Coordinates of C-alpha atoms in Angstrom, one line a residue:
M1094 CA 91.4 104.0 99.8
A1095 CA 90.0 105.3 103.3
R1096 CA 91.7 108.6 104.5
G1097 CA 93.4 109.0 107.9
L1098 CA 94.7 111.8 110.1
F1099 CA 98.3 110.2 110.2
P1100 CA 100.3 111.7 107.2
W1101 CA 103.2 108.9 107.9
G1102 CA 103.2 106.0 105.5
V1103 CA 104.2 103.9 108.2
F1104 CA 100.8 103.5 109.5
R1105 CA 99.2 104.2 105.8
K1106 CA 101.1 101.2 103.8
P1107 CA 99.7 98.1 105.7
L1108 CA 96.0 99.3 104.3
Y1109 CA 97.3 100.0 101.0
I1110 CA 98.4 96.3 101.3
Q1111 CA 95.2 95.1 102.5
C1112 CA 92.9 96.8 99.6
D1113 CA 95.5 95.8 97.0
K1114 CA 94.7 92.1 98.2
Y1115 CA 91.6 93.0 97.8
R1116 CA 91.5 94.5 94.6
K1117 CA 93.6 91.1 93.2
G1118 CA 90.9 88.7 95.0
V1119 CA 92.5 87.5 97.3
I1120 CA 90.6 88.6 100.6
D1121 CA 87.3 90.0 100.8
G1122 CA 84.9 91.1 103.5
S1123 CA 81.7 93.2 104.4
A1124 CA 84.2 96.5 104.9
C1125 CA 86.4 96.0 101.7
S1126 CA 84.3 97.8 99.4
S1127 CA 83.9 100.9 101.9
L1128 CA 87.7 100.6 102.9
C1129 CA 89.1 100.3 99.3
E1130 CA 86.5 101.8 96.9
K1131 CA 83.7 103.9 98.4
D1132 CA 86.2 106.1 100.9
T1133 CA 83.2 105.7 103.8
L1134 CA 85.5 104.0 106.4
Y1135 CA 87.7 106.4 107.6
L1136 CA 90.6 106.1 110.0
G1137 CA 91.5 108.3 113.0
K1138 CA 93.7 108.4 115.9
C1139 CA 96.0 106.0 116.0
F1140 CA 96.4 104.1 119.4
T1141 CA 99.2 102.3 119.2
A1142 CA 102.9 102.5 117.5
K1143 CA 103.3 99.1 117.1
A1144 CA 103.8 98.2 113.5
N1145 CA 102.3 94.6 113.3
S1146 CA 99.5 95.1 115.1
Q1147 CA 97.6 99.1 114.7
V1148 CA 94.3 100.4 116.1
Y1149 CA 92.7 103.0 115.4
S1150 CA 89.8 105.0 115.8
G1151 CA 87.4 105.4 113.0
S1152 CA 83.7 105.8 111.4
W1153 CA 82.0 103.8 108.8
G1154 CA 79.1 105.7 107.9
D1155 CA 77.0 106.9 110.8
L1156 CA 78.3 104.3 113.0
E1157 CA 81.7 105.0 115.8
G1158 CA 84.3 101.9 115.9
V1159 CA 87.7 100.9 116.3
I1160 CA 89.6 99.5 113.5
K1161 CA 92.1 96.9 114.2
C1162 CA 94.7 95.4 111.8
Q1163 CA 97.2 92.5 112.2
M1164 CA 99.2 93.5 109.8
E1165 CA 99.4 90.3 107.9
E1166 CA 100.3 88.6 111.4
V1167 CA 98.5 86.7 114.2
P1168 CA 99.4 85.8 117.7
H1169 CA 101.2 82.6 118.2
Y1170 CA 101.7 81.8 122.0
D1171 CA 105.5 81.9 123.3
L1172 CA 104.9 81.4 127.1
G1173 CA 108.2 82.2 128.0
N1174 CA 109.7 85.3 129.2
E1175 CA 108.2 87.3 126.3
M1176 CA 105.1 89.2 127.3
E1177 CA 104.3 89.6 123.7
P1178 CA 103.0 86.6 121.6
K1179 CA 105.2 85.9 118.7
K1180 CA 104.1 86.3 115.2
E1181 CA 103.3 84.1 112.1
V1182 CA 102.7 85.5 108.8
V1183 CA 99.2 84.9 107.6
A1184 CA 99.6 83.9 103.7
F1185 CA 95.5 84.2 103.1
N1186 CA 96.2 80.6 101.3
K1187 CA 93.2 78.6 103.4
P1188 CA 91.4 77.3 102.5
I1189 CA 92.7 76.3 99.2
R1190 CA 90.9 76.6 95.7
G1191 CA 88.1 74.0 94.9
T1192 CA 87.2 73.5 98.8
S1193 CA 83.8 72.6 99.3
V1194 CA 81.7 74.6 102.2
E1195 CA 81.1 71.3 103.9
K1196 CA 84.9 70.9 104.1
F1197 CA 85.5 74.5 105.3
R1198 CA 83.1 74.0 108.1
E1199 CA 84.8 71.0 108.9
M1200 CA 87.8 72.7 109.1
I1201 CA 86.3 75.4 111.4
L1202 CA 85.0 72.5 113.9
N1203 CA 88.6 71.0 113.7
H1204 CA 90.3 74.5 114.5
L1205 CA 87.4 75.5 117.3
K1206 CA 87.8 72.0 118.7
A1207 CA 91.8 72.3 118.9
K1208 CA 90.9 76.0 120.6
V1209 CA 88.5 75.4 123.3
G1210 CA 88.2 71.4 123.2
D1211 CA 85.3 69.4 122.3
Q1212 CA 82.5 71.4 123.4
A1213 CA 78.8 70.3 122.7
N1214 CA 77.9 73.3 120.7
L1215 CA 80.9 73.4 118.6
A1216 CA 78.5 72.8 115.5
N1217 CA 76.5 75.9 116.4
L1218 CA 79.3 77.9 116.8
A1219 CA 80.9 76.7 113.0
T1220 CA 77.5 77.8 111.7
Q1221 CA 77.8 81.3 113.4
V1222 CA 81.3 81.5 111.5
L1223 CA 80.0 80.4 108.2
S1224 CA 77.1 83.1 108.8
I1225 CA 79.7 85.7 109.1
A1226 CA 81.8 84.3 106.2
D1227 CA 79.1 85.3 103.9
A1228 CA 80.1 89.0 104.0
N1229 CA 77.9 90.2 101.2
K1230 CA 74.7 87.9 102.2
D1231 CA 74.2 86.5 98.8
G1232 CA 74.0 83.0 100.2
H1233 CA 77.2 81.9 98.7
I1234 CA 81.0 81.7 100.4
S1235 CA 83.7 83.2 98.3
L1236 CA 87.0 82.0 98.2
P1237 CA 88.3 85.2 99.4
E1238 CA 85.3 85.5 102.0
A1239 CA 86.4 82.3 103.6
R1240 CA 90.2 83.1 103.6
S1241 CA 89.5 86.4 105.5
T1242 CA 87.0 84.6 107.9
W1243 CA 89.8 81.7 108.4
A1244 CA 92.4 84.7 109.1
L1245 CA 90.3 86.1 111.6
L1246 CA 89.6 83.0 113.4
Q1247 CA 93.4 82.6 114.7
L1248 CA 92.8 85.7 116.7
N1249 CA 91.8 85.5 120.2
E1250 CA 89.8 88.8 120.2
F1251 CA 87.4 87.3 117.3
L1252 CA 87.1 84.0 119.1
L1253 CA 86.0 85.2 122.3
A1254 CA 83.4 87.9 120.6
L1255 CA 81.9 84.8 119.0
V1256 CA 81.7 82.8 122.2
L1257 CA 80.3 85.7 124.1
Q1258 CA 78.0 87.5 121.3
D1259 CA 74.7 86.5 123.6
R1260 CA 76.4 88.2 126.9
E1261 CA 77.5 91.7 125.5
H1262 CA 80.8 91.7 127.3
T1263 CA 82.7 92.3 124.0
P1264 CA 82.6 94.6 121.5
K1265 CA 80.0 94.1 118.3
L1266 CA 82.0 93.1 115.2
L1267 CA 81.0 95.7 112.3
G1268 CA 83.0 94.5 109.7
F1269 CA 86.0 93.0 108.4
C1270 CA 88.6 93.2 105.2
G1271 CA 90.8 90.2 105.2
D1272 CA 92.1 90.6 109.1
L1273 CA 91.6 94.1 109.2
Y1274 CA 88.2 94.4 111.5
V1275 CA 86.1 97.0 112.5
M1276 CA 84.5 96.7 116.2
E1277 CA 82.0 99.4 118.0
K1278 CA 83.4 101.8 119.6
V1279 CA 83.4 101.5 123.3
P1280 CA 82.6 105.3 124.6
H1281 CA 84.2 104.8 128.0
S1282 CA 87.8 103.5 128.6
P1283 CA 89.9 102.4 130.3
L1284 CA 87.7 100.9 133.2
F1285 CA 88.9 103.8 135.8
G1286 CA 91.3 106.7 135.7
I1287 CA 92.6 108.7 132.6
S1288 CA 94.6 108.2 129.5
L1289 CA 97.8 110.3 129.7
P1290 CA 100.5 110.4 127.1
W1291 CA 103.4 108.2 127.8
I1292 CA 105.8 111.4 128.3
I1293 CA 104.0 112.4 130.8
E1294 CA 102.9 109.0 132.6
V1295 CA 106.8 108.3 133.0
W1296 CA 107.1 111.1 135.1
I1297 CA 104.3 110.6 137.6
P1298 CA 105.0 108.7 140.7
T1299 CA 102.8 105.3 141.0
G1300 CA 101.4 106.5 144.3
L1301 CA 100.0 109.9 142.9
R1302 CA 98.9 107.9 139.6
R1303 CA 96.9 105.5 141.7
R1304 CA 95.1 108.6 143.4
M1305 CA 94.5 110.4 140.3
D1306 CA 92.8 107.2 138.6
Q1307 CA 90.6 107.2 141.4
L1308 CA 89.3 110.5 141.3
F1309 CA 88.3 109.7 137.6
T1310 CA 85.6 107.1 138.4
P1311 CA 81.9 107.3 137.9
S1312 CA 79.3 107.3 140.7
W1313 CA 79.8 104.4 143.1
P1314 CA 76.2 103.0 142.0
H1315 CA 77.5 102.7 138.6
K1316 CA 81.1 101.7 139.5
A1317 CA 78.8 98.5 141.3
K1318 CA 77.1 98.0 137.9
I1319 CA 80.6 98.3 136.3
S1320 CA 81.9 95.6 138.7
I1321 CA 79.2 93.0 138.7
G1322 CA 79.6 93.3 134.5
L1323 CA 83.4 92.2 135.2
L1324 CA 82.0 89.6 137.7
E1325 CA 79.7 88.1 134.9
L1326 CA 82.5 88.4 132.6
V1327 CA 84.5 85.8 135.1
E1328 CA 81.8 83.6 135.3
D1329 CA 80.9 83.6 131.4
V1330 CA 84.6 82.5 130.8
F1331 CA 84.8 79.9 133.7
H1332 CA 83.8 76.8 132.2
G1333 CA 81.5 78.3 129.9
T1334 CA 79.5 77.0 126.9
F1335 CA 82.4 76.6 124.9
G1336 CA 84.7 75.7 127.5
S1337 CA 87.4 78.0 129.9
F1338 CA 89.2 80.8 129.0
L1339 CA 92.0 82.6 131.3
M1340 CA 92.1 86.0 131.7
C1341 CA 95.9 87.0 131.4
D1342 CA 95.7 90.5 131.7
V1343 CA 93.5 91.7 134.5
R1344 CA 94.1 95.8 134.3
A1345 CA 91.7 98.9 134.0
T1346 CA 93.1 99.3 130.3
S1347 CA 91.8 96.3 129.1
F1348 CA 88.3 97.1 130.1
G1349 CA 85.6 100.0 129.5
Y1350 CA 81.9 100.4 129.8
N1351 CA 79.0 101.9 127.7
D1352 CA 76.9 104.6 128.4
R1353 CA 74.6 102.1 130.2
H1354 CA 77.4 101.3 132.2
D1355 CA 77.9 97.8 130.8
L1356 CA 81.5 96.2 131.2
K1357 CA 83.2 95.9 127.5
V1358 CA 86.5 94.0 127.2
M1359 CA 88.5 96.2 125.1
D1360 CA 91.5 94.5 124.3
A1361 CA 90.9 90.3 124.4
Q1362 CA 94.5 89.4 123.5
Y1363 CA 95.3 87.8 126.8
I1364 CA 92.1 86.4 127.4
V1365 CA 93.3 82.8 126.0
P1366 CA 91.5 79.1 126.0
E1367 CA 92.7 77.4 129.0
A1368 CA 93.2 74.1 127.1
I1369 CA 95.8 76.0 124.5
F1370 CA 97.3 77.5 127.5
Q1371 CA 98.0 74.6 129.3
E1372 CA 99.0 72.9 126.3
D1373 CA 101.5 75.4 125.5
I1374 CA 102.8 76.0 128.8
R1375 CA 103.7 72.3 129.3
Q1376 CA 106.4 72.3 126.9
Q1377 CA 108.1 75.9 128.1
R1378 CA 111.4 75.1 129.9
C1379 CA 112.0 76.9 133.6
D1380 CA 114.2 77.0 136.2
V1381 CA 112.0 79.2 138.8
D1382 CA 108.4 80.1 138.7
E1383 CA 108.6 83.2 137.2
D1384 CA 109.5 81.4 133.8
C1385 CA 106.1 80.4 133.7
L1386 CA 104.3 83.6 133.2
Y1387 CA 102.1 84.7 130.5
G1388 CA 100.8 88.3 129.8
A1389 CA 100.7 90.2 133.4
D1390 CA 98.7 87.6 135.2
C1391 CA 98.6 83.9 134.0
L1392 CA 101.8 82.5 136.2
T1393 CA 102.0 78.7 136.9
S1394 CA 104.8 77.1 139.1
C1395 CA 108.1 75.5 137.7
D1396 CA 108.5 71.7 138.3
L1397 CA 112.4 71.3 139.2
T1398 CA 112.8 68.1 138.6
K1399 CA 111.9 68.4 134.9
H1400 CA 112.3 71.7 134.2
R1401 CA 109.0 72.3 133.0
C1402 CA 106.2 74.6 134.0
T1403 CA 103.1 73.1 135.3
P1404 CA 99.4 73.6 133.6
E1405 CA 97.5 74.9 136.5
V1406 CA 97.6 78.8 136.9
T1407 CA 98.5 79.5 140.8
R1408 CA 95.3 82.3 140.7
P1409 CA 91.9 81.9 139.4
N1410 CA 90.5 84.6 137.2
L1411 CA 87.9 85.4 140.1
A1412 CA 90.8 86.6 142.3
K1413 CA 92.7 88.5 139.5
A1414 CA 89.2 90.4 139.1
C1415 CA 89.0 91.2 142.9
E1416 CA 92.0 92.5 143.2
A1417 CA 91.3 94.6 140.1
L1418 CA 88.3 95.6 141.8
K1419 CA 89.2 96.5 145.5
D1420 CA 90.2 100.3 145.6
Y1421 CA 88.0 101.0 142.4
I1422 CA 84.7 99.5 144.4
L1423 CA 85.6 100.4 148.0
R1424 CA 86.4 103.9 147.2
G1425 CA 82.7 105.9 148.0
A1426 CA 81.4 102.7 149.1
P1427 CA 78.6 103.2 151.6
S1428 CA 78.9 102.9 155.2
D1429 CA 76.0 99.8 155.6
V1430 CA 78.1 97.7 152.8
R1431 CA 81.5 98.5 153.3
E1432 CA 82.6 96.4 155.8
E1433 CA 81.2 93.2 154.3
L1434 CA 82.1 94.0 150.8
E1435 CA 86.0 94.5 151.9
K1436 CA 85.5 91.3 153.8
Q1437 CA 84.3 89.6 150.8
L1438 CA 87.1 91.1 148.7
Y1439 CA 89.6 89.9 150.7
A1440 CA 88.6 86.4 150.6
C1441 CA 88.1 86.6 146.6
I1442 CA 91.6 87.7 146.3
A1443 CA 93.1 85.2 148.5
L1444 CA 91.4 82.1 146.1
K1445 CA 94.1 79.7 144.8
G1446 CA 94.5 77.1 142.2
S1447 CA 91.8 75.4 140.4
T1448 CA 90.8 72.4 142.3
E1449 CA 87.0 70.8 142.8
H1450 CA 86.7 72.1 146.5
M1451 CA 88.1 75.7 145.3
E1452 CA 85.6 75.5 142.1
I1453 CA 82.6 75.3 145.0
E1454 CA 84.5 78.1 147.0
H1455 CA 85.0 80.5 143.9
S1456 CA 81.0 80.2 143.1
L1457 CA 80.0 80.9 146.5
I1458 CA 82.1 84.0 146.3
L1459 CA 81.3 85.2 143.0
N1460 CA 77.7 84.6 143.7
N1461 CA 77.8 86.5 146.9
L1462 CA 79.7 89.8 145.4
K1463 CA 77.2 90.2 142.9
T1464 CA 74.2 89.5 145.2
L1465 CA 75.7 92.4 147.6
L1466 CA 76.4 94.7 144.7
W1467 CA 72.6 94.2 143.4
K1468 CA 70.7 94.7 146.4
K1469 CA 72.5 98.1 147.2
I1470 CA 71.7 99.6 143.6
S1471 CA 68.7 97.5 142.4
H1472 CA 66.0 100.0 143.6
T1473 CA 68.3 103.1 142.5
K1474 CA 67.8 104.4 138.8
D1475 CA 71.6 103.5 138.2
S1476 CA 70.6 99.7 138.0

């Protein structure tokens, strides 16, 4: 059993459950043997106190990683007043015994289509999922491997990692066991500022906290490269190869960066397929616009004639990203670009809706911001 630094049973019990399912042949995956038999996958610091969604630092042989476990539950969106998705139990009972690989491929395709819409390249994405499912690379997909992969497919982070795997905005999936999975470690997080124990955090005034955050940032050229990464992420999830995604929690804690100052998504729980968001929020009853909020940033309006939420978010991803970056990138900006950068950032923050005209403006602002930042750092070693 993987050793942890925490002695409390509440943190370790679910991993015993995971290994029990592995030994009984219910689940399998590339990390199961290391976790449950070889004792080479170690758990370190626990980053969350949530009993049903735990995140640990960890090491797997020579690799440092982050271990995430959904504790047999996966998100189901409730777009009402609750900030956290509701949970549904994962029974690891799909696919059923006797399901052929072709039938499993069909299940995957239908699931992906329901998540991101009928996109042209879904067959390629399904092939990638099947490749991951063959965890021991023996050319066959066992029932436990298939059931583990199916459980992972229900998770936003896993889906987003698949969609963006060629763009390097998401940490790489190193391995999995059931719905426990290991991602590569992102060495620098949050995006800016410092992480403090909550007992200290609650006593720090907001203004002082903001000033502290701005002190603990990289040099301006490095900040520019990280900011370009966030803008490129917005570009990739906006009408990308596999449909559009909404970024519903664009806070510094959701992102980090590596030693090359490439942006990485730390928490993809609130980056959701637009099609799923719109389908669910249409059913949400409301009396005021605030009833139509999901996460921290995805707000639609309330149709008072029907007391139902409308499907279109009031602010696009780009406007939220620019707001998150404004203080970060303007502080320490070179004098010859600061005025133009500030002007473009405020134009970006003012973006509303998602009409065709707005999409054109969206693209222009995004490209202008990227160009301005790249021109300033392209001739430096920091680029």
